[in-house]
CSV table of C-alpha atoms in Angstrom, one decimal:
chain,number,residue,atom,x,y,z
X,1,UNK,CA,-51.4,55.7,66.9
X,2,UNK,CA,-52.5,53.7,69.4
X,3,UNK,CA,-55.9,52.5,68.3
X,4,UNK,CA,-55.0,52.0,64.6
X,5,UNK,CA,-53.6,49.1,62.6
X,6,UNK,CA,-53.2,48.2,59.1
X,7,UNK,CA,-52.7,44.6,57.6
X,8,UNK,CA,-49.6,43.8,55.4
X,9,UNK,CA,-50.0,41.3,52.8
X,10,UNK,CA,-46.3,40.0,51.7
X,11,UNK,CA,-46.1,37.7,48.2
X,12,UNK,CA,-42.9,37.8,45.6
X,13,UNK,CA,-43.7,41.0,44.0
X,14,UNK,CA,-43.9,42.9,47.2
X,15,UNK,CA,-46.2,44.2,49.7
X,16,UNK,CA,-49.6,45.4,49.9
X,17,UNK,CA,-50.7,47.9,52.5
X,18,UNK,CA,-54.8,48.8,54.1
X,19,UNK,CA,-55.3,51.9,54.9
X,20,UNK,CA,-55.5,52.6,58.4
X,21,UNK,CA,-58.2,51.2,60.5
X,22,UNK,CA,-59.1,52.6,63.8
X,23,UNK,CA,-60.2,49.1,65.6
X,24,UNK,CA,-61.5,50.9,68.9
X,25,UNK,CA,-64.2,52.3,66.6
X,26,UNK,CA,-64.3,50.3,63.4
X,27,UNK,CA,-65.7,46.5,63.9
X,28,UNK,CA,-63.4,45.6,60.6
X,29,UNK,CA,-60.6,44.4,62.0
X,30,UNK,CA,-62.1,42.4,64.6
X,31,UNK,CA,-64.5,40.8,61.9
X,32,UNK,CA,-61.9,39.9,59.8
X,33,UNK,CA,-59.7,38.1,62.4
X,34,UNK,CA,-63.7,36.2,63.5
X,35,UNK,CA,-63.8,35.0,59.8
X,36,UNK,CA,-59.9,34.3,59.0
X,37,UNK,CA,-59.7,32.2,62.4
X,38,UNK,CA,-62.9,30.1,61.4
X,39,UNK,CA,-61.6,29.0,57.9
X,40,UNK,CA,-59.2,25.6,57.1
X,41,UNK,CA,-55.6,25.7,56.8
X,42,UNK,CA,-55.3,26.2,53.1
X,43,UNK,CA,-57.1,29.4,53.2
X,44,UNK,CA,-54.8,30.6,55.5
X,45,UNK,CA,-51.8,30.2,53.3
X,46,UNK,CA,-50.5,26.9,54.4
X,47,UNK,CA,-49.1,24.9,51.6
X,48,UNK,CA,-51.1,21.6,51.8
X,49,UNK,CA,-48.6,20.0,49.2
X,50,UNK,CA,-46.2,19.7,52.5
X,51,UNK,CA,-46.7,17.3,54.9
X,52,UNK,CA,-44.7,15.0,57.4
X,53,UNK,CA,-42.5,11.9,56.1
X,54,UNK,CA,-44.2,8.1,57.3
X,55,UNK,CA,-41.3,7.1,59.6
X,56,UNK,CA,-40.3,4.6,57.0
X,57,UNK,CA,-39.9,7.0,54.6
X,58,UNK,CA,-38.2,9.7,56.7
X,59,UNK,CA,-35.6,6.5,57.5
X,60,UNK,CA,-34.8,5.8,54.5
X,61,UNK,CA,-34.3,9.7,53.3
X,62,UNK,CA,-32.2,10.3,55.7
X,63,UNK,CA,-30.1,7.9,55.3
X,64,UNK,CA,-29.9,8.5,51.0
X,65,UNK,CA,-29.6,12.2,51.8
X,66,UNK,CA,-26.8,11.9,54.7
X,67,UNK,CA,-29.3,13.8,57.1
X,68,UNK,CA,-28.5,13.7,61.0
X,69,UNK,CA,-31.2,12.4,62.6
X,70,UNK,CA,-32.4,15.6,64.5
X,71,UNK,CA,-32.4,17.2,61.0
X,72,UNK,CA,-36.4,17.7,60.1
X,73,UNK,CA,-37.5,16.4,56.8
X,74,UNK,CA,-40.4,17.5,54.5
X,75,UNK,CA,-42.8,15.3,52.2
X,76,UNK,CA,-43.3,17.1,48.9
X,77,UNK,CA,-46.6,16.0,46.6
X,78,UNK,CA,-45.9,16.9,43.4
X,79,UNK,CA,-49.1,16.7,41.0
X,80,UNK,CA,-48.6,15.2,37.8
X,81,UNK,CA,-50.8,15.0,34.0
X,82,UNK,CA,-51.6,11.4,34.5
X,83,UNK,CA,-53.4,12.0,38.1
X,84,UNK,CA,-51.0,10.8,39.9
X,85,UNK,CA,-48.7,12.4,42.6
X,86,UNK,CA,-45.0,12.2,42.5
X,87,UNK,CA,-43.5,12.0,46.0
X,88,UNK,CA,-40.4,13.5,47.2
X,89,UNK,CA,-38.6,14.2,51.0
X,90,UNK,CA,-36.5,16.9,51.7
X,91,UNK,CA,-34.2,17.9,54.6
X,92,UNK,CA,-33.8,22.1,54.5
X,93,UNK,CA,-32.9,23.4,51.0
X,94,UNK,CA,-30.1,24.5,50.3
X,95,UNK,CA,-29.9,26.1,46.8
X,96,UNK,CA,-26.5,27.2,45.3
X,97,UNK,CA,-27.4,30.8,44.3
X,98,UNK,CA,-25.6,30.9,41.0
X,99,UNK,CA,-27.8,31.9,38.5
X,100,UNK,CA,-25.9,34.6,35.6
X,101,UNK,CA,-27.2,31.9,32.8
X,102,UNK,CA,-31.3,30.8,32.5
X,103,UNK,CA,-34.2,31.8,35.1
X,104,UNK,CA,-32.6,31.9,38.1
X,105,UNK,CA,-34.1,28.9,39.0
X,106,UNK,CA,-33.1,26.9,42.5
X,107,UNK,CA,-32.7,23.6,43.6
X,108,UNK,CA,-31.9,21.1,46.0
X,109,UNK,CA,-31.3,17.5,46.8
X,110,UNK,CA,-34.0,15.2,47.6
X,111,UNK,CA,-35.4,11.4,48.1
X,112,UNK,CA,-37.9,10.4,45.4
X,113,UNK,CA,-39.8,7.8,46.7
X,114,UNK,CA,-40.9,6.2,44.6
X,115,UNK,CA,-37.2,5.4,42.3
X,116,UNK,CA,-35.8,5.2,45.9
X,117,UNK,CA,-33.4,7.4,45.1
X,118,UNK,CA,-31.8,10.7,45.4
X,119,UNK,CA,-32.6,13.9,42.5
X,120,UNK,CA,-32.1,17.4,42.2
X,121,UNK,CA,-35.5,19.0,42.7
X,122,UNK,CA,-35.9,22.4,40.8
X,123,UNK,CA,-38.1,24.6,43.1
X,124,UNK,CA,-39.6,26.3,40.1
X,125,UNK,CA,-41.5,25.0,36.7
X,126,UNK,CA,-40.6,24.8,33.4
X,127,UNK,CA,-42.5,27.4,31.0
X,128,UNK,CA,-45.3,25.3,29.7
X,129,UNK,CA,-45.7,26.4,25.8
X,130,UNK,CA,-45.8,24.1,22.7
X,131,UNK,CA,-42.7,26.4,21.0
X,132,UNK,CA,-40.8,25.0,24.1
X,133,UNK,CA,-39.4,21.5,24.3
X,134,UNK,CA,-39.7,20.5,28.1
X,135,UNK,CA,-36.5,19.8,30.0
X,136,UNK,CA,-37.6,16.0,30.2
X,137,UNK,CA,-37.9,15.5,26.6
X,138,UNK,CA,-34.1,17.0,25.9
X,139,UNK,CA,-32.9,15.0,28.6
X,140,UNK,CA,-34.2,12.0,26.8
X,141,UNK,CA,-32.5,12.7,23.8
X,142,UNK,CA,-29.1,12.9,25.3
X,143,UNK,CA,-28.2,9.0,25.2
X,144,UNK,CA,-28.7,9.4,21.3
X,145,UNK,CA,-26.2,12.2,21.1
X,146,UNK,CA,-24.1,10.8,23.1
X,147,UNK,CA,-23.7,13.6,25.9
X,148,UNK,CA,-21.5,13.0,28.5
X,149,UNK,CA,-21.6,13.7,31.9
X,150,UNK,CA,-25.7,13.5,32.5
X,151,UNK,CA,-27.0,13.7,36.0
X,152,UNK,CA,-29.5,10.9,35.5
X,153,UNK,CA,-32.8,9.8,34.4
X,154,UNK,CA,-35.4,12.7,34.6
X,155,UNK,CA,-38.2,12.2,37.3
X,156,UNK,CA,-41.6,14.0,36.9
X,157,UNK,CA,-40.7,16.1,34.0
X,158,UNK,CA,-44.3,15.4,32.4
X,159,UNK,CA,-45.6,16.6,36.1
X,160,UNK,CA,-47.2,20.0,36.2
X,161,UNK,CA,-49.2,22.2,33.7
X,162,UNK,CA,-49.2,26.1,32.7
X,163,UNK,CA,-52.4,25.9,34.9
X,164,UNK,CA,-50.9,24.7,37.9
X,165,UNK,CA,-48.3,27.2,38.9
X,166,UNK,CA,-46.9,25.5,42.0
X,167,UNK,CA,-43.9,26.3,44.4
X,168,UNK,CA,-43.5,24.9,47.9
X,169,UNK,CA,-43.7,26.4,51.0
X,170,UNK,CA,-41.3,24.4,53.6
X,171,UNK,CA,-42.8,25.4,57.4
X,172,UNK,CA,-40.5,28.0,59.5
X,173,UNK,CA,-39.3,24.8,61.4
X,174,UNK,CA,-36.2,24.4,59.5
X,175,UNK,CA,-32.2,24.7,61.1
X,176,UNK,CA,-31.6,27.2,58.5
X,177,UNK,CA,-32.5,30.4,57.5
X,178,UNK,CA,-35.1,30.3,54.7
X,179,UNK,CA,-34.6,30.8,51.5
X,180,UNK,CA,-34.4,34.2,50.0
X,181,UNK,CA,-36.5,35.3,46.8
């Protein structure tokens, strides 16, 4: 067992297992750890939509979302139909896991920059198919029916399409443990 390996590829459906390589006689291994070092960041995995907070930015989250100041936080880019990115910061998510009704889907606070204030950010997309109104548009509609108890405007519910598929992927630098799927 000594001289074989076999690489394990984890996504959400599970894992994926090579078959065994003997790397003291097979140059596979080695070749594919030559190519995989020489290629950029988002080949590799890393989630390019995450980036550090200007320190403006990161002061002014912190101080919407009640963060201690030795608490990292995360700049979200959040494509949208018209072109342009929506910008959100983060501190570690911290999703309620209550999910009997809908998708399951998660959320947590965060700082939208650009309304300079604070939203629940779903870390999943809506189901983009004409047969289905999206969230945005029903949250618009409530002021006419007079439903009480809103959360607030929607922000960046025209922003992704069925083509972009999109979840973010906060670095292993968080306080917390991460999130479980």
């Amino acid at each position: 067992m000594q001289d074989k390996a076999r690489i394990l590829r984890w996504d959400r459906l599970g894992m994926i297992v090579t078959e065994s390589i003997n790397f003291n006689n097979e140059p596979l291994l080695a070749e594919f750890f030559r190519c995989y070092s020489k290629v950029p960041p988002e080949m590799h995995g890393t989630d390019q939509s995450v980036s550090d907070p200007m320190t403006e930015e990161a002061i002014a989250a912190g101080k919407a979302l009640e963060l201690a100041d030795n608490i990292p936080l995360f700049k979200l880019e959040v494509p949208c139909n018209n072109g342009v990115p929506h910008y959100f910061i983060t501190g570690s998510p911290r999703p309620i896991f209550y999910t009997p009704p809908g998708r399951a889907t998660r959320g947590f606070q965060a700082y939208d920059i650009s309304g300079a204030t604070l939203v629940f950010l779903k870390d999943t997309w809506r189901i983009d198919l004409p047969s289905i109104p999206a969230e945005g548009s029903t949250y618009n509609d409530w002021p006419e029916h007079a439903v009480e108890r809103q959360s607030g405007r929607p922000v960046a519910q025209q922003c992704m399409r069925a083509s972009q598929a999109h979840y973010h992927t906060i670095p292993l630098r968080l306080h917390t443990p991460p999130l479980a799927t």
